[in-house]
Coordinates of C-alpha atoms in Angstrom, one line a residue:
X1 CA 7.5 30.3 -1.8
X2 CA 9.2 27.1 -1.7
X3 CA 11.0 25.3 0.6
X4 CA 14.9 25.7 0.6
X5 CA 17.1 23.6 2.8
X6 CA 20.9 23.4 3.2
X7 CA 23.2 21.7 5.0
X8 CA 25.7 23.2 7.5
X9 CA 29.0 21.9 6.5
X10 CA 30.6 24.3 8.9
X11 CA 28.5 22.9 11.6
X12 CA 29.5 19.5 10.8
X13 CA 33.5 20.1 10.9
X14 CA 32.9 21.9 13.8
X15 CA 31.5 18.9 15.5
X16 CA 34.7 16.3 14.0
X17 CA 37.0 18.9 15.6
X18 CA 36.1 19.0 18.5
X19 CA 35.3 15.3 18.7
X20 CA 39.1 14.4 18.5
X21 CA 41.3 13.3 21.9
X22 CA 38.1 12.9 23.8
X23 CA 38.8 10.3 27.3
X24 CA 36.8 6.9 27.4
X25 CA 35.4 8.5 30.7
X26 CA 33.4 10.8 28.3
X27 CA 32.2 8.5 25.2
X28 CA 31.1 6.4 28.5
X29 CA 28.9 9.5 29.4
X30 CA 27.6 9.9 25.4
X31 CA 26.0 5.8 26.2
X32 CA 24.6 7.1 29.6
X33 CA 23.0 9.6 27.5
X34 CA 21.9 7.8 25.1
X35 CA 19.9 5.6 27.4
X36 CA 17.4 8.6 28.6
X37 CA 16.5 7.8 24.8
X38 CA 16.4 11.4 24.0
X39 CA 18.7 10.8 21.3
X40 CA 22.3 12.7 21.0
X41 CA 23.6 15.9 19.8
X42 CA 26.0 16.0 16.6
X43 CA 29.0 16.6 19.2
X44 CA 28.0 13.4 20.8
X45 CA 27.3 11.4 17.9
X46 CA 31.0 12.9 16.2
X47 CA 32.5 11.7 19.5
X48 CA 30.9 8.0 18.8
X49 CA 32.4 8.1 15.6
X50 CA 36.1 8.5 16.3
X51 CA 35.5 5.3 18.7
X52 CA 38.4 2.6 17.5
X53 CA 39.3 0.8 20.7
X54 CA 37.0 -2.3 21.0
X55 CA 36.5 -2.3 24.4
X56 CA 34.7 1.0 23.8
X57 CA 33.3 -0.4 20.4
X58 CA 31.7 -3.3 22.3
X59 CA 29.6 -0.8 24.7
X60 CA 28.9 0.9 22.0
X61 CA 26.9 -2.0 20.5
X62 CA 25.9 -3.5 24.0
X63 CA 24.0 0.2 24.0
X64 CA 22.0 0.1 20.7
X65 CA 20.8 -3.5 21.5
X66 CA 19.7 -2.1 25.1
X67 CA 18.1 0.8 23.4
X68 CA 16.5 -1.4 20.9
X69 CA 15.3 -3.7 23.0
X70 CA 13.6 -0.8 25.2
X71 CA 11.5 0.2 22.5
X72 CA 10.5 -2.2 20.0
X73 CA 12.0 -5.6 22.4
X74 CA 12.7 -8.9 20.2
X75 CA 10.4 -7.9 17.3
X76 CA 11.7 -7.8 13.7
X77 CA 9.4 -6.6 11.2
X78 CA 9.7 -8.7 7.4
X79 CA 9.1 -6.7 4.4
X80 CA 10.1 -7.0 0.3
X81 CA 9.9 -5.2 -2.3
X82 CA 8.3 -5.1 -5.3
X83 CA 10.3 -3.5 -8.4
X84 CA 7.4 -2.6 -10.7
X85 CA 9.3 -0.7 -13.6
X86 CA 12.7 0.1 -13.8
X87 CA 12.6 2.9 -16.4
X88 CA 13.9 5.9 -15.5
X89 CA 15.2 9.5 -16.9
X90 CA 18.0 10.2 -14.2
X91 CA 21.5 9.5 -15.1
X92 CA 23.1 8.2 -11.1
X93 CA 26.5 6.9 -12.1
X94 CA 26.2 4.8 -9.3
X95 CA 23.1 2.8 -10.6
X96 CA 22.2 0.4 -13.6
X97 CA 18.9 1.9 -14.0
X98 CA 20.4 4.8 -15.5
X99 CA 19.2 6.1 -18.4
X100 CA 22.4 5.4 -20.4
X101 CA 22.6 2.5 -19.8
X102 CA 21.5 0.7 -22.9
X103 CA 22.9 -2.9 -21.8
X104 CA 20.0 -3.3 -18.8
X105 CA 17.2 -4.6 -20.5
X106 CA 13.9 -2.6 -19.6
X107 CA 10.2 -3.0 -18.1
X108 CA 7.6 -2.1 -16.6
X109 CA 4.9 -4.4 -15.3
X110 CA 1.6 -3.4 -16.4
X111 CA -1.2 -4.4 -13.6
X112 CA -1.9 -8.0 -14.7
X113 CA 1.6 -8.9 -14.2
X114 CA 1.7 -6.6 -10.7
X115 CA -0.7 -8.6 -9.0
X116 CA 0.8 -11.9 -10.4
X117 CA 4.2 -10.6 -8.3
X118 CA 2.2 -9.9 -5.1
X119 CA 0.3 -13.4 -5.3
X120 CA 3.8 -15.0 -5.2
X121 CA 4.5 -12.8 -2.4
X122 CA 1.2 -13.7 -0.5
X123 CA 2.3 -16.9 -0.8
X124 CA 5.6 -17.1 0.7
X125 CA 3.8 -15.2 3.7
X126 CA 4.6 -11.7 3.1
X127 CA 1.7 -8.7 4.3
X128 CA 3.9 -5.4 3.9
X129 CA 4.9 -4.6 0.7
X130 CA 7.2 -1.8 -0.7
X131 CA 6.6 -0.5 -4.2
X132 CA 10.3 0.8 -6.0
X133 CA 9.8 2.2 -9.5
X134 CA 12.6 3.8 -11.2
X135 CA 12.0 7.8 -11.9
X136 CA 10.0 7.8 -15.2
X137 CA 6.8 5.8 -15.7
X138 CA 5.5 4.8 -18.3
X139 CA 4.3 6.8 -21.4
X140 CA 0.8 8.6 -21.0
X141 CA 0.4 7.2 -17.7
X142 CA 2.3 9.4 -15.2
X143 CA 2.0 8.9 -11.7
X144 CA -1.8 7.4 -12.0
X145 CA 0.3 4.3 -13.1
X146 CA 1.9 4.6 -9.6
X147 CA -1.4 4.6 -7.8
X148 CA -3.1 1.7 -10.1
X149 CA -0.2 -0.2 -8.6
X150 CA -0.8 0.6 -5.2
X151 CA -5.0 -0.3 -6.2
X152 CA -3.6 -3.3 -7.9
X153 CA -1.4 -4.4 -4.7
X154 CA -4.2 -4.1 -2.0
X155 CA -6.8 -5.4 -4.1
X156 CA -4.7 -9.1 -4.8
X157 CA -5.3 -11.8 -2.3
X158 CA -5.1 -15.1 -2.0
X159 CA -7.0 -17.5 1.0
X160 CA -5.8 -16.3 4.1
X161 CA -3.8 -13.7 2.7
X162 CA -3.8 -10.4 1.6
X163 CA -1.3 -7.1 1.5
X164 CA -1.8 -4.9 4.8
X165 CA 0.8 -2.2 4.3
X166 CA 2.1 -0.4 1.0
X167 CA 4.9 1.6 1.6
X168 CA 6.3 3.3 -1.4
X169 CA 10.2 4.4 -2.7
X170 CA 9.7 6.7 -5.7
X171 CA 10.6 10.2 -6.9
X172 CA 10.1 13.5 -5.5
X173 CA 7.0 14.4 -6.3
X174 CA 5.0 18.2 -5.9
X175 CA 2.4 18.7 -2.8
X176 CA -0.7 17.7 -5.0
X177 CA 0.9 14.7 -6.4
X178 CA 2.1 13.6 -2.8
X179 CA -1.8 14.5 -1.8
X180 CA -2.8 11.8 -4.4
X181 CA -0.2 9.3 -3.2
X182 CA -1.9 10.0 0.3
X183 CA -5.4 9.2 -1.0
X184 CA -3.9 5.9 -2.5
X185 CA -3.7 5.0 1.4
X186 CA 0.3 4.4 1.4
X187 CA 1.9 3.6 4.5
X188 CA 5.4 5.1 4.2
X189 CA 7.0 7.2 1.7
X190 CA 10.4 6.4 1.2
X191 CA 13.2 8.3 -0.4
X192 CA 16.9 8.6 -0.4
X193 CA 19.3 11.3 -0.5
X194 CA 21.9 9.3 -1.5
X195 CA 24.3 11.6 -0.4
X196 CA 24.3 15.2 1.0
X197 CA 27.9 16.1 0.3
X198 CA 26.7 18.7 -2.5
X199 CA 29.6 18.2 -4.7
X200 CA 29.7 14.4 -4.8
X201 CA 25.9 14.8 -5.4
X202 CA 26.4 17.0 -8.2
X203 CA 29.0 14.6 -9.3
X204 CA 27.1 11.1 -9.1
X205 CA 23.8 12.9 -10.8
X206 CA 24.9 14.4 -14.1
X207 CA 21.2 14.5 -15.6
X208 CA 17.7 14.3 -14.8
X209 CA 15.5 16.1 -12.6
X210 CA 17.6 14.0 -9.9
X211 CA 20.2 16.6 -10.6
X212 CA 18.4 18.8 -8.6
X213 CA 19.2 18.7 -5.0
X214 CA 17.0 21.1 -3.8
X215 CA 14.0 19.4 -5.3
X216 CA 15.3 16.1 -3.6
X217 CA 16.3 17.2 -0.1
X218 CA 13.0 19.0 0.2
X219 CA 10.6 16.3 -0.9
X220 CA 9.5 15.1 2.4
X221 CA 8.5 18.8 3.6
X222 CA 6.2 18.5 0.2
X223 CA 5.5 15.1 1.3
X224 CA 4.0 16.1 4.7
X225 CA 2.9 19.1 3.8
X226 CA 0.5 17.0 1.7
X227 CA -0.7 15.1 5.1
X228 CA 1.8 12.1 4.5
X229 CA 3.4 11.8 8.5
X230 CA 5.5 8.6 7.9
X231 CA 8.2 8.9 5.9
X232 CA 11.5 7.2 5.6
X233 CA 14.7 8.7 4.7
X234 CA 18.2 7.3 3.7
X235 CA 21.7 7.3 2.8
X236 CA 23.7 5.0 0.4
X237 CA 26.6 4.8 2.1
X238 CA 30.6 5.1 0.0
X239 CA 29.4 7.9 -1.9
X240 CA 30.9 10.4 0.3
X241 CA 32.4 10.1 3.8
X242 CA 30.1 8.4 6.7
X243 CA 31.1 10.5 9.0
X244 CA 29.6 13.6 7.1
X245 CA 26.9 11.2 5.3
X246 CA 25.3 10.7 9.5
X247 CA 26.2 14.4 10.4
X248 CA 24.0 15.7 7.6
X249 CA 21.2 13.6 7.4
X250 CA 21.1 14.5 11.4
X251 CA 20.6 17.9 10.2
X252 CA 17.3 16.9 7.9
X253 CA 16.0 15.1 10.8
X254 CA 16.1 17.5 13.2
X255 CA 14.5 20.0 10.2
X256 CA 11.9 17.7 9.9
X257 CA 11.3 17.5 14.0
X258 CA 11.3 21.3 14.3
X259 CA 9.1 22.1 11.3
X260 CA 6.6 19.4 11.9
X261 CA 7.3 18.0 14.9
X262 CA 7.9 14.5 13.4
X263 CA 11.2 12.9 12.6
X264 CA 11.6 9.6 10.1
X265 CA 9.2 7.0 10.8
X266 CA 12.3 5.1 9.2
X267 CA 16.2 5.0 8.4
X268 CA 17.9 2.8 6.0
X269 CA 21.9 2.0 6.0
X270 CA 22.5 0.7 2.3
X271 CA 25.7 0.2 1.2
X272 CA 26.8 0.9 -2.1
X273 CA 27.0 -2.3 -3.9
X274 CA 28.3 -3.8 -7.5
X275 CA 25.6 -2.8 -10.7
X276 CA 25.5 -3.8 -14.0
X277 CA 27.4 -1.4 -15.8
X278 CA 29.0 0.8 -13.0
X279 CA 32.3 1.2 -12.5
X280 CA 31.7 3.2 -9.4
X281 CA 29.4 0.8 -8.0
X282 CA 32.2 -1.9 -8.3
X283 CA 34.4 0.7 -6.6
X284 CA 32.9 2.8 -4.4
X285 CA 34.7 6.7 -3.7
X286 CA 34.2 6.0 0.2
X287 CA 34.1 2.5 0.6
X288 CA 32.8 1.5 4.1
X289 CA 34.2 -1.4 6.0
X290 CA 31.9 -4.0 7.9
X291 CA 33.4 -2.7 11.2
X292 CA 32.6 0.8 10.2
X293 CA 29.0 0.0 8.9
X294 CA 28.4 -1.4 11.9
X295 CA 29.2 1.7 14.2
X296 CA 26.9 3.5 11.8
X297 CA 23.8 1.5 12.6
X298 CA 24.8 1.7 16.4
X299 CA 25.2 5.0 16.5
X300 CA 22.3 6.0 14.3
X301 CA 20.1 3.9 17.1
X302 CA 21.3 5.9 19.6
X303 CA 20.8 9.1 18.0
X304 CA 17.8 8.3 16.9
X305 CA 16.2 5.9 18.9
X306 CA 12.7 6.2 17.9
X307 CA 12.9 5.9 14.4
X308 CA 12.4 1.5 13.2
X309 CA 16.2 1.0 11.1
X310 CA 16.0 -1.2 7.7
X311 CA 18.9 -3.3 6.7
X312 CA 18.3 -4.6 3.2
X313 CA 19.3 -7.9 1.2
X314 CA 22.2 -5.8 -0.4
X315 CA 24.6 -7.6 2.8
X316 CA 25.1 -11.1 3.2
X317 CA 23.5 -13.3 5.5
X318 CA 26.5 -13.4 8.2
X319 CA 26.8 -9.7 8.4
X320 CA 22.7 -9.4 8.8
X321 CA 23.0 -11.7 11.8
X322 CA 25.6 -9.3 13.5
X323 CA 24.3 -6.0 12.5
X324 CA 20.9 -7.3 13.4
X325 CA 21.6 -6.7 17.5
X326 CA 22.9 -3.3 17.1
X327 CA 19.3 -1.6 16.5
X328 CA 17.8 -2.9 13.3
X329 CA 14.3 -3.1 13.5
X330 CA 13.2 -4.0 10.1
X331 CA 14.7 -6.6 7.0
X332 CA 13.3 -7.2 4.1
X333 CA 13.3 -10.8 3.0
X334 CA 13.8 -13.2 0.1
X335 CA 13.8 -9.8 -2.0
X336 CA 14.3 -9.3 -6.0
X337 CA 15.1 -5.9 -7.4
X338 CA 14.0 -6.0 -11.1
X339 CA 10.8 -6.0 -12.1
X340 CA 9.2 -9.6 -12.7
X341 CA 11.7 -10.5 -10.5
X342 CA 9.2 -13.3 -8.3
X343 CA 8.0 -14.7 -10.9
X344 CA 11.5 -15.3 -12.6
X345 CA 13.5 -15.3 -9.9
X346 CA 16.5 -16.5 -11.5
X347 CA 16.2 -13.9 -13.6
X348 CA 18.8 -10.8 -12.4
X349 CA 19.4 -8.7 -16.2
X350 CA 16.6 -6.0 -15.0
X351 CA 17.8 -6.0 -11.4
X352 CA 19.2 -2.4 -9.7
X353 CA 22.0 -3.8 -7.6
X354 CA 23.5 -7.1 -6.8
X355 CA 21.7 -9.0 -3.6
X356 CA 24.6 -10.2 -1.1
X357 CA 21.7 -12.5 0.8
X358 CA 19.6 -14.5 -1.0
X359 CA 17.8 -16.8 1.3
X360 CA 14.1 -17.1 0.8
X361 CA 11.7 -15.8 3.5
X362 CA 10.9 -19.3 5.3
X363 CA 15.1 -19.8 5.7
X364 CA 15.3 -16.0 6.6
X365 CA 12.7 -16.4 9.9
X366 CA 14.2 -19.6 10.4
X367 CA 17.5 -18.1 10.9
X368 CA 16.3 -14.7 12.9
X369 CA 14.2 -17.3 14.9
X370 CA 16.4 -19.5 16.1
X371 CA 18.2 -16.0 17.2
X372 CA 15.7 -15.3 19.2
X373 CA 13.9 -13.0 17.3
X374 CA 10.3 -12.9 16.7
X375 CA 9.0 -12.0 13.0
X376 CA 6.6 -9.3 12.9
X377 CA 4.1 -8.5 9.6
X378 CA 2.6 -6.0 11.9
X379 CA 1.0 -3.5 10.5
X380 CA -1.2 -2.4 13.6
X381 CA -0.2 1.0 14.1
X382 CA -1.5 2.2 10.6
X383 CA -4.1 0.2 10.5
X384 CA -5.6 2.2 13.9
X385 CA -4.3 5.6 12.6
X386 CA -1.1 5.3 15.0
X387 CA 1.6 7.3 12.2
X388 CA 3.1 10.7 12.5
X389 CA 3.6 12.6 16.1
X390 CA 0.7 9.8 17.2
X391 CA 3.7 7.3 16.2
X392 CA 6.4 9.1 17.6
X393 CA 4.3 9.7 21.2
X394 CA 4.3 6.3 21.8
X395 CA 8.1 5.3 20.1
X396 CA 10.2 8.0 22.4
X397 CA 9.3 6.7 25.6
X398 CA 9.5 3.2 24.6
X399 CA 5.6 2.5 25.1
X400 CA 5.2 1.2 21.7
X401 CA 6.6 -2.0 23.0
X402 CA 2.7 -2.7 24.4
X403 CA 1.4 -2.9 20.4
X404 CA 4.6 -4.0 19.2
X405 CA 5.1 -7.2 20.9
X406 CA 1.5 -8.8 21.0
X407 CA 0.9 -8.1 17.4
X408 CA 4.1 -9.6 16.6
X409 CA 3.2 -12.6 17.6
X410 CA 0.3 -12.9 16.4
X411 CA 1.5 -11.6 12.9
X412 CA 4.2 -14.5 13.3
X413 CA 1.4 -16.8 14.1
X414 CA -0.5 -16.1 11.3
X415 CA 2.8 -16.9 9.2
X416 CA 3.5 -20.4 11.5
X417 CA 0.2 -21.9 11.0
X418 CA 0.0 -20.7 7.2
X419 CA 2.8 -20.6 5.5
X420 CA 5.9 -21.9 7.4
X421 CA 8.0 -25.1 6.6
X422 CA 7.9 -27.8 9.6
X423 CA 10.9 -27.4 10.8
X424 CA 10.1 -23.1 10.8
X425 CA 6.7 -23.8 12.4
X426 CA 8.2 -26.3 15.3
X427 CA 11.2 -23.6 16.1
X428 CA 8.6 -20.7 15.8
X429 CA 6.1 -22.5 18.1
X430 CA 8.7 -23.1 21.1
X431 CA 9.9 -19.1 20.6
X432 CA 6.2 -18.1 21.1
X433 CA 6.1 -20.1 24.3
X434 CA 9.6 -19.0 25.6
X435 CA 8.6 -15.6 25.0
X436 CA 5.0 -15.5 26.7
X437 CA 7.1 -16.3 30.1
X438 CA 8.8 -13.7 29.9
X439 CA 6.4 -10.7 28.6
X440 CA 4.7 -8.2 31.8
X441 CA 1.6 -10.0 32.5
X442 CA -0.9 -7.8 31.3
X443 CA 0.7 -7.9 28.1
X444 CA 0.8 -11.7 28.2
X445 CA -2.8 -12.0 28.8
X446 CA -3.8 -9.9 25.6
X447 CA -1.1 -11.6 23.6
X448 CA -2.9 -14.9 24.6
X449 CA -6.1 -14.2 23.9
X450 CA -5.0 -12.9 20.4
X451 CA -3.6 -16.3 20.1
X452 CA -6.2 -18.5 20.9
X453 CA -8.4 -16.3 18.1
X454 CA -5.8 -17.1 14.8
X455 CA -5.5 -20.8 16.4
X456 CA -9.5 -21.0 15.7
X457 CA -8.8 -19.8 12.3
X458 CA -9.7 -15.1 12.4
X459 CA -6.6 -13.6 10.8
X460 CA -6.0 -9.8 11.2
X461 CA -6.4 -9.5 15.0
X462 CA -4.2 -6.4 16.5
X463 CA -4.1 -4.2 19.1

């Protein structure tokens, strides 16, 4: 029998009822909570959400950086992604991919071309890699076109460089095809909702097998039913109303924790933005204002306080420096999003959505650096087998911190003494430094022997 699961909408007014005329005494008791990092329940997160006084606003940031900084501390992981094809059957009024839309000029790479896009990546520095294909492939090919690319991806490297992590956004897919994607070693599988406000769903997909809810909201029980533990799940955000949008995709979480005892490895906020040919992405149903998208990604950390949080290219470099110290753990950097898109890259008539930041990856860890950040290419925990509940053992207590913080800076290292402009390298070396003084000294002594094997040239070392 297959898996059916619906949202609670009654469950979900019930919680913005009784969320209304609450005292500051008692959102101040929701951030208390939140710090026990045993994440919130929807009454308190519907309470976080009516917050408009900025006194109260303020705590409520102060609180996801705290909570952040408990668990994954000053590391920011770096990703991009790589748009192989950008086909698809679905008709998502939102998007230009649609199939309608006979203005976007189509492609798909075939595997030559693939591994000419990840060189280019390998060379600005990059080691994770997510692969975003439209939903149809192409002809005679299927989903094994899908797993060449992942084949292709790991086998491409250049001196001193190759891909460590493939993390993949692409359709729902049945339990033996998700068992397949699982043999082809992925990392994460990614997938987006979109939005869970049935209507508007029903609305914004008027054909395809997209149409079908079900089959979409139920794709990650397929997923790790087929032995895939990391998964990472999404909203795009001025579909329908945020408030609803977190209230709901709470509900899949907490589905996904009770059935299988593992929640989203990760969460990403995109907003919707403007798309060749889309009226509705031009003018979003529910737009969401920068002060409100920023109370989402605060309160989705402290709801969720395990789970890593990706903020994408789709916002502009000044809001990613705010929204970056209210719990995101993960940006991807000096992205394209059409296929090809590296090796033309000022080529934008195949892309998906319009990029709001787009600073290549050297100006990206620049900025983030001087911040106070340290870049992370980790890819560690995989690598040792650390996904899933294994994850999520470490993550909710906060001892993930150990792994995360000596292989970020090794990872960064790697990147310094590689790939790095002067300038980058210089800032980079001095944050390395700062940070060592102030790591537990256990820790420290690790992180410095790590060091002292990438200065004398091994790459790959993490613990």
């Amino acid at each position: 029998m297959s898996t059916v699961f619906n949202i609670n909408d009654d469950r979900i007014q019930k919680a913005l009822d009784q969320a209304k005329n609450l005292s500051d005494n008692q959102v101040r008791d929701i951030f208390q909570k939140a710090k026990e990092l045993k994440g919130l329940n929807d009454n308190d997160i519907a309470t976080l959400m009516m917050i408009e006084n900025q006194d109260l606003l303020n705590e409520l940031y102060h609180t996801a950086f705290e909570i952040k900084e408990i668990i994954y501390g000053k590391r920011l992981v770096i990703f991009a992604p790589l748009y192989i094809s950008n086909y698809c059957k679905n008709e998502c009024l939102y998007c230009a991919f649609r199939a309608s839309n006979k203005d976007l000029h189509r492609k798909a790479l075939n595997q030559e071309e693939i591994s000419e896009e990840v060189k280019l990546l390998l060379q600005q520095g990059h080691k994770r890699i997510l692969i975003v294909a439209g939903e149809s492939y192409p002809p005679h090919e299927g989903l094994q076109y899908i797993l060449d690319a992942i084949a292709t991806t790991y086998a491409t490297k250049i001196p001193n460089a190759e891909v460590r992590r493939v993390n993949v956004n692409l359709a729902p897919m049945t339990v033996d095809e998700f068992k397949q994607l699982k043999n082809a070693k992925i990392g994460t599988f990614q997938l987006f909702q979109e939005t869970y406000h049935i209507p508007t769903y029903e609305k914004m997909h008027v054909a395809g097998k997209k149409r079908d809810y079900q089959w979409r909201i139920t794709a990650f029980d397929r997923a790790m039913e087929a032995g895939i533990d990391d998964v990472g799940i999404g909203v795009l955000f001025g579909l329908a109303d945020w408030k609803y949008e977190i209230l709901a995709m709470m509900q899949q979480i907490q589905h996904l924790e009770q059935k299988f005892g593992v929640g989203p490895h990760t969460i990403s906020v995109p907003r919707l933005e403007p798309a060749h040919g889309s009226d509705i992405a031009s003018n979003p149903p529910y737009p969401v204002s920068d002060q409100d998208f920023k109370k989402i990604v605060a309160i989705l950390r402290l709801a969720v306080p395990y789970t890593g949080m990706i903020l994408s290219t789709r916002e502009n470099a000044e809001l990613r420096k705010d929204i970056l110290a209210l719990g995101i753990s993960q940006i991807s950097a000096g992205s394209r999003t059409n296929p090809g898109g590296y090796k033309d890259s000022e080529q934008f008539d195949y892309a998906q959505f319009q990029l709001g930041d787009h600073r290549g990856i050297d100006e990206v860890i620049q900025d983030i650096t001087k911040d106070g950040y340290i870049p992370s290419f980790c890819t560690g925990c995989y690598r040792l087998g650390r996904t899933g509940a294994d994850f999520m053992d470490l993550a909710k207590p906060g001892e993930i911190k150990k792994h995360c913080q000596p292989n970020a800076i090794s990872t960064f290292l790697e990147y310094l003494i590689d790939f790095a402009s002067p300038k980058t390298k210089e800032i980079g070396m001095q944050l390395i430094q700062d940070t060592l003084k102030t790591m537990d000294p256990k820790i420290r002594q690790t992180t410095e022997r790590m060091i002292e094997k990438i200065q004398q040239g091994k790459r790959d070392v993490y613990v």
